[in-house]
Amino acid sequence: MAYRATIEDFREALRARMRATRAGRRVRRLMTLIAVLLLAFATASWLLNGTVDIPLMAMPTVLLLVMLSAPRMQARQFYRLADAGGACRTVVDESGITVTNQQQSSALAWRAMARYTETPRVFVLFSGDKNASSLTILPKRGAPGPGDVDRLRTLFDQHLTRA
């Protein structure tokens, strides 16, 4: 595979990580619960007192904006780091994955990864720890041929668990 990472690759991977990990799902539920409770409190205050403090109404909106923009901000930071390395060349085979760019080369055996998920544009491979602290992003557009995405999926299914 040959590709240059984009911000959208990182955004999609981070969103997938939030959906695929227990910690990510917990954070999303907690943020949503806090926003709903603040909104309910503001509504109750308005119904009982006829007035609502502006900060109380603004908090759910700010909280939701932070929740929605966090993956975008993280993606930009990761992209800046990855872009400094230039274009990537990735080899996926029976022994694992090797990613090489202008600055470094990294080889991961299959046992270093436990799970993967697939989005419309990328494959995201996760480490085995419960927070998936390490992830590898493989954009599908980097596959050399049309049947190679299916071959990648088959290799991942053989060696990893689908998240």
PDB file of N, CA and C in Angstrom, residues 11 37 44 63 72 74 76 82 129 146 148:
ATOM      1  N   ARG A  11      -9.573  11.594  11.539  1.00  0.00           N
ATOM      2  CA  ARG A  11     -10.913  11.842  12.095  1.00  0.00           C
ATOM      3  C   ARG A  11     -11.738  10.560  12.101  1.00  0.00           C
ATOM      4  N   LEU A  37     -28.811  16.273  31.355  1.00  0.00           N
ATOM      5  CA  LEU A  37     -29.159  16.709  32.709  1.00  0.00           C
ATOM      6  C   LEU A  37     -29.121  18.231  32.844  1.00  0.00           C
ATOM      7  N   ALA A  44     -36.398  22.876  33.738  1.00  0.00           N
ATOM      8  CA  ALA A  44     -37.144  22.887  34.998  1.00  0.00           C
ATOM      9  C   ALA A  44     -37.071  24.265  35.655  1.00  0.00           C
ATOM     10  N   LEU A  63     -20.864  21.967  25.986  1.00  0.00           N
ATOM     11  CA  LEU A  63     -20.464  20.581  26.214  1.00  0.00           C
ATOM     12  C   LEU A  63     -20.607  19.742  24.947  1.00  0.00           C
ATOM     13  N   ARG A  72     -11.939  16.084  15.999  1.00  0.00           N
ATOM     14  CA  ARG A  72     -11.398  16.934  14.929  1.00  0.00           C
ATOM     15  C   ARG A  72     -10.076  17.576  15.368  1.00  0.00           C
ATOM     16  N   GLN A  74      -8.029  16.456  17.774  1.00  0.00           N
ATOM     17  CA  GLN A  74      -7.041  15.386  17.904  1.00  0.00           C
ATOM     18  C   GLN A  74      -6.535  14.964  16.533  1.00  0.00           C
ATOM     19  N   ARG A  76      -6.242  16.700  13.845  1.00  0.00           N
ATOM     20  CA  ARG A  76      -5.291  17.698  13.330  1.00  0.00           C
ATOM     21  C   ARG A  76      -3.911  17.514  13.943  1.00  0.00           C
ATOM     22  N   ALA A  82       2.090  12.990  11.533  1.00  0.00           N
ATOM     23  CA  ALA A  82       2.219  12.025  10.434  1.00  0.00           C
ATOM     24  C   ALA A  82       2.690  12.700   9.151  1.00  0.00           C
ATOM     25  N   ASP A 129      -4.831  -3.633  24.563  1.00  0.00           N
ATOM     26  CA  ASP A 129      -5.249  -3.114  25.858  1.00  0.00           C
ATOM     27  C   ASP A 129      -6.678  -2.587  25.793  1.00  0.00           C
ATOM     28  N   PRO A 146      -8.067  -3.082  -7.068  1.00  0.00           N
ATOM     29  CA  PRO A 146      -9.435  -3.126  -6.560  1.00  0.00           C
ATOM     30  C   PRO A 146      -9.715  -4.326  -5.649  1.00  0.00           C
ATOM     31  N   ASP A 148      -7.560  -5.747  -3.654  1.00  0.00           N
ATOM     32  CA  ASP A 148      -6.655  -5.774  -2.513  1.00  0.00           C
ATOM     33  C   ASP A 148      -7.334  -5.407  -1.198  1.00  0.00           C
TER      34      ASP A 148
END
